CSV table of C-alpha atoms in Angstrom, one decimal:
chain,number,residue,atom,x,y,z
I,1,UNK,CA,120.8,108.5,54.8
I,2,UNK,CA,122.4,106.4,52.1
I,3,UNK,CA,121.2,103.0,51.1
I,4,UNK,CA,124.3,101.4,52.6
I,5,UNK,CA,123.6,103.1,56.0
I,6,UNK,CA,120.0,101.9,55.9
I,7,UNK,CA,121.1,98.4,55.3
I,8,UNK,CA,123.7,98.6,58.1
I,9,UNK,CA,121.0,99.9,60.4
I,10,UNK,CA,119.1,96.7,59.8
I,11,UNK,CA,121.9,94.1,59.6
I,12,UNK,CA,123.9,95.2,62.7
I,13,UNK,CA,120.9,94.7,65.2
I,14,UNK,CA,119.8,91.5,63.4
I,15,UNK,CA,123.3,90.1,63.7
I,16,UNK,CA,123.6,91.1,67.4
I,17,UNK,CA,120.2,89.4,68.2
I,18,UNK,CA,121.1,86.3,66.1
I,19,UNK,CA,124.5,85.8,67.8
I,20,UNK,CA,123.7,86.6,71.4
I,21,UNK,CA,120.0,85.7,71.7
I,22,UNK,CA,118.9,83.2,69.0
I,23,UNK,CA,122.1,81.1,68.9
I,24,UNK,CA,122.5,80.6,72.7
I,25,UNK,CA,118.8,79.9,73.2
I,26,UNK,CA,118.7,77.5,70.3
I,27,UNK,CA,121.9,75.7,71.7
I,28,UNK,CA,120.4,75.1,75.1
I,29,UNK,CA,117.0,74.1,73.7
I,30,UNK,CA,118.6,71.7,71.3
I,31,UNK,CA,120.5,70.2,74.2
I,32,UNK,CA,117.4,69.8,76.2
I,33,UNK,CA,115.2,68.5,73.4
I,34,UNK,CA,117.6,66.0,71.9
I,35,UNK,CA,115.9,63.1,73.8
I,36,UNK,CA,112.5,64.7,74.1
I,37,UNK,CA,109.6,62.5,73.2
I,38,UNK,CA,107.3,64.6,71.0
I,39,UNK,CA,107.8,67.7,73.1
I,40,UNK,CA,105.4,66.4,75.8
I,41,UNK,CA,104.6,68.9,78.5
I,42,UNK,CA,105.5,68.0,82.1
I,43,UNK,CA,102.7,67.1,84.5
I,44,UNK,CA,100.9,70.2,86.0
I,45,UNK,CA,101.9,72.5,83.1
I,46,UNK,CA,98.3,73.7,82.7
I,47,UNK,CA,98.1,74.9,86.3
I,48,UNK,CA,101.5,76.6,86.0
I,49,UNK,CA,100.4,78.4,82.8
I,50,UNK,CA,97.1,79.5,84.3
I,51,UNK,CA,98.7,80.9,87.5
I,52,UNK,CA,101.4,82.6,85.5
I,53,UNK,CA,98.9,84.3,83.2
I,54,UNK,CA,96.4,85.4,85.8
I,55,UNK,CA,98.9,86.7,88.3
I,56,UNK,CA,100.6,88.7,85.5
I,57,UNK,CA,97.2,90.0,84.3
I,58,UNK,CA,96.2,91.0,87.8
I,59,UNK,CA,99.5,92.6,88.5
I,60,UNK,CA,99.3,94.6,85.2
I,61,UNK,CA,95.8,95.9,85.9
I,62,UNK,CA,96.8,97.0,89.4
I,63,UNK,CA,100.0,98.6,88.2
I,64,UNK,CA,98.1,100.6,85.5
I,65,UNK,CA,95.5,101.7,88.1
I,66,UNK,CA,98.3,102.7,90.6
I,67,UNK,CA,100.5,104.4,88.0
I,68,UNK,CA,98.0,106.5,86.0
I,69,UNK,CA,97.4,109.1,88.8
I,70,UNK,CA,101.1,109.5,89.2
I,71,UNK,CA,101.6,109.7,85.5
I,72,UNK,CA,98.9,112.4,85.4
I,73,UNK,CA,100.6,114.4,88.1
I,74,UNK,CA,104.1,114.2,86.6
I,75,UNK,CA,103.0,114.5,83.0
I,76,UNK,CA,100.6,117.5,83.3
I,77,UNK,CA,101.9,119.9,86.0
I,78,UNK,CA,104.9,122.0,86.8
I,79,UNK,CA,105.7,121.9,90.5
I,80,UNK,CA,108.7,122.1,92.7
I,81,UNK,CA,110.4,118.8,93.0
I,82,UNK,CA,109.0,117.3,89.8
I,83,UNK,CA,112.4,116.1,88.5
I,84,UNK,CA,113.1,114.5,91.9
I,85,UNK,CA,109.7,112.7,91.9
I,86,UNK,CA,110.4,111.3,88.4
I,87,UNK,CA,113.8,110.1,89.5
I,88,UNK,CA,112.5,108.5,92.8
I,89,UNK,CA,109.8,106.6,90.9
I,90,UNK,CA,112.6,104.8,89.0
I,91,UNK,CA,114.4,103.6,92.2
I,92,UNK,CA,112.2,100.5,92.8
I,93,UNK,CA,112.6,99.4,89.2
I,94,UNK,CA,116.4,99.1,89.4
I,95,UNK,CA,116.6,97.4,92.8
I,96,UNK,CA,117.4,93.7,93.1
I,97,UNK,CA,114.2,91.7,93.2
I,98,UNK,CA,115.5,89.3,95.8
I,99,UNK,CA,116.4,92.1,98.2
I,100,UNK,CA,113.1,94.0,97.8
I,101,UNK,CA,111.1,90.8,98.1
I,102,UNK,CA,112.9,90.2,101.5
I,103,UNK,CA,112.0,93.8,102.5
I,104,UNK,CA,108.3,93.1,101.6
I,105,UNK,CA,108.4,90.1,104.0
I,106,UNK,CA,109.3,92.6,106.8
I,107,UNK,CA,106.7,95.3,105.7
I,108,UNK,CA,103.6,93.2,105.0
I,109,UNK,CA,101.4,91.8,107.8
I,110,UNK,CA,101.8,88.1,108.5
I,111,UNK,CA,98.5,87.3,106.8
I,112,UNK,CA,99.9,88.8,103.5
I,113,UNK,CA,103.3,87.0,103.6
I,114,UNK,CA,103.9,84.2,101.2
I,115,UNK,CA,100.8,84.5,99.1
I,116,UNK,CA,99.3,86.1,96.0
I,117,UNK,CA,98.6,89.4,97.7
I,118,UNK,CA,102.3,89.8,98.5
I,119,UNK,CA,103.2,89.0,94.9
I,120,UNK,CA,100.8,91.5,93.5
I,121,UNK,CA,102.0,94.2,95.9
I,122,UNK,CA,105.6,93.6,95.0
I,123,UNK,CA,104.9,93.6,91.3
I,124,UNK,CA,103.1,97.0,91.5
I,125,UNK,CA,106.0,98.4,93.5
I,126,UNK,CA,108.5,97.3,90.9
I,127,UNK,CA,106.6,98.2,87.7
I,128,UNK,CA,104.8,101.4,88.5
I,129,UNK,CA,107.8,103.2,87.1
I,130,UNK,CA,107.1,101.7,83.7
I,131,UNK,CA,103.6,103.2,83.6
I,132,UNK,CA,104.7,106.6,85.0
I,133,UNK,CA,107.7,107.1,82.7
I,134,UNK,CA,106.1,105.9,79.4
I,135,UNK,CA,102.5,107.2,79.9
I,136,UNK,CA,103.7,110.3,81.9
I,137,UNK,CA,106.2,111.0,79.1
I,138,UNK,CA,103.5,110.8,76.5
I,139,UNK,CA,101.1,112.9,78.6
I,140,UNK,CA,103.7,115.6,78.9
I,141,UNK,CA,103.9,116.0,75.1
I,142,UNK,CA,100.2,116.1,74.1
I,143,UNK,CA,99.2,119.5,72.8
I,144,UNK,CA,96.6,120.9,75.2
I,145,UNK,CA,94.8,122.6,72.3
I,146,UNK,CA,92.7,119.5,71.7
I,147,UNK,CA,91.3,119.5,75.2
I,148,UNK,CA,90.7,123.2,75.0
I,149,UNK,CA,88.8,122.8,71.7
I,150,UNK,CA,86.7,120.0,73.2
I,151,UNK,CA,85.9,122.2,76.2
I,152,UNK,CA,84.8,125.1,73.9
I,153,UNK,CA,82.5,122.7,72.1
I,154,UNK,CA,80.8,121.8,75.4
I,155,UNK,CA,82.5,118.5,76.4
I,156,UNK,CA,82.7,118.0,80.1
I,157,UNK,CA,85.8,116.9,82.0
I,158,UNK,CA,85.0,113.1,81.9
I,159,UNK,CA,84.0,113.2,78.3
I,160,UNK,CA,87.3,115.1,77.4
I,161,UNK,CA,89.2,112.3,79.2
I,162,UNK,CA,87.3,109.6,77.4
I,163,UNK,CA,87.2,111.0,73.9
I,164,UNK,CA,90.3,113.2,73.8
I,165,UNK,CA,92.9,112.3,76.3
I,166,UNK,CA,92.7,108.5,76.4
I,167,UNK,CA,92.8,108.0,72.6
I,168,UNK,CA,96.0,110.1,72.5
I,169,UNK,CA,97.4,108.0,75.4
I,170,UNK,CA,96.4,104.7,73.9
I,171,UNK,CA,99.8,103.9,72.2
I,172,UNK,CA,101.7,104.6,75.4
I,173,UNK,CA,99.2,102.7,77.5
I,174,UNK,CA,99.4,99.6,75.4
I,175,UNK,CA,103.2,99.7,75.3
I,176,UNK,CA,103.6,100.2,79.0
I,177,UNK,CA,100.9,97.6,79.8
I,178,UNK,CA,102.6,95.1,77.5
I,179,UNK,CA,106.0,95.7,79.2
I,180,UNK,CA,104.5,95.4,82.7
I,181,UNK,CA,102.7,92.1,81.7
I,182,UNK,CA,106.0,90.8,80.3
I,183,UNK,CA,107.9,91.6,83.5
I,184,UNK,CA,105.2,90.0,85.7
I,185,UNK,CA,104.9,87.0,83.4
I,186,UNK,CA,108.6,86.2,83.6
I,187,UNK,CA,109.0,87.3,87.3
I,188,UNK,CA,111.5,85.2,89.2
I,189,UNK,CA,112.8,86.6,92.5
I,190,UNK,CA,109.4,87.9,93.6
I,191,UNK,CA,107.6,84.6,92.9
I,192,UNK,CA,110.4,82.5,94.4
I,193,UNK,CA,110.6,84.4,97.7
I,194,UNK,CA,107.0,85.8,98.2
I,195,UNK,CA,105.1,83.0,96.5
I,196,UNK,CA,106.4,80.1,98.6
I,197,UNK,CA,106.5,76.5,97.5
I,198,UNK,CA,102.8,76.5,96.4
I,199,UNK,CA,103.1,79.4,94.1
I,200,UNK,CA,105.2,78.5,91.0
I,201,UNK,CA,105.2,80.1,87.6
I,202,UNK,CA,106.7,79.0,84.3
I,203,UNK,CA,110.0,80.9,85.1
I,204,UNK,CA,110.4,79.5,88.6
I,205,UNK,CA,109.6,76.0,87.4
I,206,UNK,CA,112.1,76.3,84.6
I,207,UNK,CA,114.7,77.2,87.2
I,208,UNK,CA,113.7,74.2,89.4
I,209,UNK,CA,113.8,71.8,86.5
I,210,UNK,CA,117.1,73.0,85.1
I,211,UNK,CA,119.2,74.1,88.1
I,212,UNK,CA,117.8,71.8,90.8
I,213,UNK,CA,116.6,68.7,89.1
I,214,UNK,CA,118.9,68.8,86.1
I,215,UNK,CA,115.9,68.0,83.9
I,216,UNK,CA,116.8,70.0,80.8
I,217,UNK,CA,114.1,68.3,78.7
I,218,UNK,CA,111.3,69.6,80.8
I,219,UNK,CA,113.0,73.0,81.2
I,220,UNK,CA,113.4,73.3,77.5
I,221,UNK,CA,109.7,72.4,76.8
I,222,UNK,CA,108.6,74.9,79.4
I,223,UNK,CA,110.9,77.6,77.9
I,224,UNK,CA,109.4,77.1,74.5
I,225,UNK,CA,105.9,77.4,76.0
I,226,UNK,CA,106.8,80.6,77.8
I,227,UNK,CA,108.4,82.1,74.7
I,228,UNK,CA,105.4,81.3,72.6
I,229,UNK,CA,103.0,82.8,75.1
I,230,UNK,CA,105.1,86.0,75.4
I,231,UNK,CA,105.2,86.2,71.6
I,232,UNK,CA,101.4,86.0,71.3
I,233,UNK,CA,100.9,88.7,73.9
I,234,UNK,CA,103.5,91.1,72.3
I,235,UNK,CA,102.0,90.6,68.9
I,236,UNK,CA,98.5,91.4,70.1
I,237,UNK,CA,99.7,94.4,72.1
I,238,UNK,CA,101.7,95.7,69.1
I,239,UNK,CA,98.7,95.3,66.7
I,240,UNK,CA,96.5,97.2,69.2
I,241,UNK,CA,99.1,99.9,69.5
I,242,UNK,CA,99.4,100.2,65.7
I,243,UNK,CA,95.6,100.5,65.4
I,244,UNK,CA,95.6,103.3,68.0
I,245,UNK,CA,98.2,105.1,66.0
I,246,UNK,CA,100.0,108.2,67.2
I,247,UNK,CA,97.1,110.5,67.9
I,248,UNK,CA,97.4,114.2,68.7
I,249,UNK,CA,100.1,116.7,68.2
I,250,UNK,CA,103.4,116.2,70.1
I,251,UNK,CA,104.9,119.3,71.6
I,252,UNK,CA,107.6,120.1,74.1
I,253,UNK,CA,107.1,119.7,77.8
I,254,UNK,CA,107.6,123.4,78.4
I,255,UNK,CA,104.6,124.2,76.2
I,256,UNK,CA,102.4,121.7,78.0
I,257,UNK,CA,103.3,121.7,81.7
I,258,UNK,CA,101.3,124.2,83.8
I,259,UNK,CA,100.7,125.2,87.4
I,260,UNK,CA,97.8,123.3,89.0
I,261,UNK,CA,94.6,125.0,90.0
I,262,UNK,CA,93.6,125.0,93.6
I,263,UNK,CA,91.4,121.9,93.2
I,264,UNK,CA,94.1,120.2,91.1
I,265,UNK,CA,96.7,121.1,93.7
I,266,UNK,CA,94.8,119.1,96.4
I,267,UNK,CA,94.6,116.1,94.1
I,268,UNK,CA,98.3,116.5,93.2
I,269,UNK,CA,99.4,116.6,96.8
I,270,UNK,CA,97.2,113.6,97.6
I,271,UNK,CA,98.6,111.5,94.7
I,272,UNK,CA,102.2,112.4,95.4
I,273,UNK,CA,101.7,111.8,99.1
I,274,UNK,CA,100.2,108.3,98.7
I,275,UNK,CA,102.9,107.4,96.2
I,276,UNK,CA,105.7,108.6,98.5
I,277,UNK,CA,104.4,106.4,101.4
I,278,UNK,CA,103.8,103.3,99.2
I,279,UNK,CA,107.2,103.5,97.5
I,280,UNK,CA,109.2,104.7,100.5
I,281,UNK,CA,108.1,102.2,103.1
I,282,UNK,CA,109.9,99.1,101.6
I,283,UNK,CA,112.9,101.4,100.7
I,284,UNK,CA,113.1,102.6,104.3
I,285,UNK,CA,113.2,99.0,105.5
I,286,UNK,CA,116.1,98.3,103.2
I,287,UNK,CA,118.0,101.3,104.4
I,288,UNK,CA,117.4,100.5,108.0
I,289,UNK,CA,118.6,96.9,107.5
I,290,UNK,CA,121.6,98.1,105.6
I,291,UNK,CA,122.9,100.7,108.1
I,292,UNK,CA,123.8,97.9,110.6
I,293,UNK,CA,126.1,96.2,108.1
I,294,UNK,CA,127.8,99.2,106.5
I,295,UNK,CA,131.2,98.0,107.5
I,296,UNK,CA,130.6,94.8,105.3
I,297,UNK,CA,131.3,97.0,102.2
I,298,UNK,CA,135.0,96.8,103.0
I,299,UNK,CA,135.3,93.1,103.9
I,300,UNK,CA,135.7,90.1,101.7
I,301,UNK,CA,132.8,87.7,101.6
I,302,UNK,CA,132.8,84.0,100.7
I,303,UNK,CA,129.9,84.6,98.3
I,304,UNK,CA,131.4,87.4,96.2
I,305,UNK,CA,135.1,86.5,96.6
I,306,UNK,CA,135.8,90.3,96.5
I,307,UNK,CA,135.0,93.2,98.7
I,308,UNK,CA,131.5,94.5,98.1
I,309,UNK,CA,132.7,98.0,97.1
I,310,UNK,CA,134.8,96.3,94.3
I,311,UNK,CA,131.7,94.4,93.2
I,312,UNK,CA,129.9,97.7,93.0
I,313,UNK,CA,132.7,99.2,90.9
I,314,UNK,CA,132.4,96.2,88.5
I,315,UNK,CA,128.6,96.8,88.3
I,316,UNK,CA,129.1,100.4,87.3
I,317,UNK,CA,131.7,99.5,84.7
I,318,UNK,CA,129.6,96.7,83.2
I,319,UNK,CA,126.5,98.9,83.2
I,320,UNK,CA,128.3,101.7,81.4
I,321,UNK,CA,129.5,99.4,78.6
I,322,UNK,CA,126.1,97.7,78.4
I,323,UNK,CA,124.4,101.1,78.1
I,324,UNK,CA,126.7,102.1,75.2
I,325,UNK,CA,126.0,98.8,73.4
I,326,UNK,CA,122.2,99.1,74.0
I,327,UNK,CA,122.2,102.7,72.7
I,328,UNK,CA,124.0,101.8,69.5
I,329,UNK,CA,122.1,98.6,68.7
I,330,UNK,CA,118.8,99.9,69.9
I,331,UNK,CA,119.2,103.2,68.1
I,332,UNK,CA,119.9,101.5,64.8
I,333,UNK,CA,117.0,99.2,65.2
I,334,UNK,CA,114.7,102.0,66.2
I,335,UNK,CA,115.7,104.0,63.1
I,336,UNK,CA,114.9,101.0,60.9
I,337,UNK,CA,111.6,100.3,62.6
I,338,UNK,CA,110.6,104.0,62.4
I,339,UNK,CA,110.4,103.7,58.6
I,340,UNK,CA,107.6,101.2,59.0
I,341,UNK,CA,104.1,101.7,60.4
I,342,UNK,CA,103.5,100.2,63.9
I,343,UNK,CA,102.8,96.5,63.9
I,344,UNK,CA,103.7,93.1,65.3
I,345,UNK,CA,107.4,93.6,64.5
I,346,UNK,CA,107.5,96.3,67.2
I,347,UNK,CA,106.4,93.6,69.7
I,348,UNK,CA,108.9,91.0,68.6
I,349,UNK,CA,111.9,93.2,69.5
I,350,UNK,CA,110.8,92.6,73.1
I,351,UNK,CA,111.3,88.8,72.9
I,352,UNK,CA,114.7,88.9,74.7
I,353,UNK,CA,112.8,90.1,77.7
I,354,UNK,CA,110.4,87.2,77.5
I,355,UNK,CA,112.9,84.4,77.2
I,356,UNK,CA,113.8,82.4,80.3
I,357,UNK,CA,116.8,84.1,81.9
I,358,UNK,CA,117.8,80.7,83.4
I,359,UNK,CA,117.8,78.9,80.0
I,360,UNK,CA,119.5,81.8,78.3
I,361,UNK,CA,122.3,81.8,80.9
I,362,UNK,CA,122.8,78.1,80.4
I,363,UNK,CA,122.8,78.8,76.6
I,364,UNK,CA,125.6,81.3,76.9
I,365,UNK,CA,127.7,78.7,78.7
I,366,UNK,CA,127.0,76.0,76.1
I,367,UNK,CA,127.1,78.1,72.9
I,368,UNK,CA,130.3,80.0,73.6
I,369,UNK,CA,132.4,77.1,74.9
I,370,UNK,CA,134.6,76.3,71.9
I,371,UNK,CA,136.6,78.2,69.2
I,372,UNK,CA,136.0,80.4,67.3
I,373,UNK,CA,133.2,81.4,69.8
I,374,UNK,CA,135.0,80.6,73.1
I,375,UNK,CA,133.8,83.7,74.9
I,376,UNK,CA,133.1,82.3,78.4
I,377,UNK,CA,136.2,83.9,79.9
I,378,UNK,CA,135.7,87.3,78.1
I,379,UNK,CA,134.8,90.1,80.4
I,380,UNK,CA,132.7,91.8,77.8
I,381,UNK,CA,130.2,88.9,77.7
I,382,UNK,CA,128.5,90.2,80.9
I,383,UNK,CA,127.7,93.7,79.5
I,384,UNK,CA,126.6,92.1,76.2
I,385,UNK,CA,124.1,89.9,78.1
I,386,UNK,CA,122.9,93.0,80.0
I,387,UNK,CA,122.7,95.0,76.7
I,388,UNK,CA,120.5,92.2,75.3
I,389,UNK,CA,117.9,93.0,78.0
I,390,UNK,CA,118.4,96.8,77.8
I,391,UNK,CA,118.2,97.1,74.0
I,392,UNK,CA,114.4,96.5,73.8
I,393,UNK,CA,113.8,99.4,76.1
I,394,UNK,CA,115.8,101.7,73.8
I,395,UNK,CA,113.9,100.5,70.8
I,396,UNK,CA,110.5,101.0,72.5
I,397,UNK,CA,111.3,104.5,73.7
I,398,UNK,CA,113.2,105.8,70.6
I,399,UNK,CA,111.0,104.4,67.8
I,400,UNK,CA,107.8,106.3,68.6
I,401,UNK,CA,109.8,109.5,68.9
I,402,UNK,CA,111.4,109.0,65.5
I,403,UNK,CA,108.0,108.2,64.0
């Protein structure tokens, strides 16, 4: 790769992030902080921050615990329906949070509705795919020779897990846990619907302050606090991931996947069965509720102003363009990062996921409202905003593979 190509691989992603992330966010924060008095925090911020952190931490721990057995099943064994299982695990992750939160209200007992237990359950439902795909993907490329050598040297099953498997999974575990924490920390729809009025996080409070009370000053201060907290978490996670390194020898899936033994087959069926029930129940409620209103797909609604099937077509088109943008920008950034050892910079590429979506949306409206940057009526601004969220995923997945 020529020197000019390497420079372009750095400058293009930097320019994209600067124009469509830093500039809009700075514009709305500047608007909100113009009259701020010393960046004073709103009353009750300490309680908001504490609840935001501990619910995200608890959700992350539960998601890792729930996702590891499924990652083990999909990442180590060859069985009929494996590709289907990997695909179905992703379904909750791409569903609208508002719709799924409403389904959880139908599924959970009355004692669990509108409280922390409902929030934790919904977060595990949404984010288990992150653990399964990242950790399971890493598990499926670890050379089994290391475990075989440890067994020959007398290490028992639990010692092989502790001293051989877990160190090799450490980078993927830290990466997936950081992503899960980030999603739970900035969760909006789940908290708003399942948490009720007494369960607010920084993100929901930013929405209340900016969209309902028109208090941009308080919303801007809270946004800075949220972005700073996310930056600290990502920096720590990236440093830990860098210290873990890329252990083990990566091989192809075909060389690693094997048929389970009889005892492993029982565990495999149990894990897949429990996961199928836990993931399918809310989805079944959604399907059952949707069948009664199938005809609404072809009727105009006052909310959408178009027929739902047309809205679905726009979604597919925007998603296709956003995917292409994310692959180009993320691929270039991953190539540049792969030339450096893992570190804090790997975490900072995830910052667009940690910024308040509410404030960033207002920032787009304010920043791109006058020539030469009057983009508000441009159709491509929607997929660009979507690509801004998708690009960090591309970087986090492609960079370790290039390294």
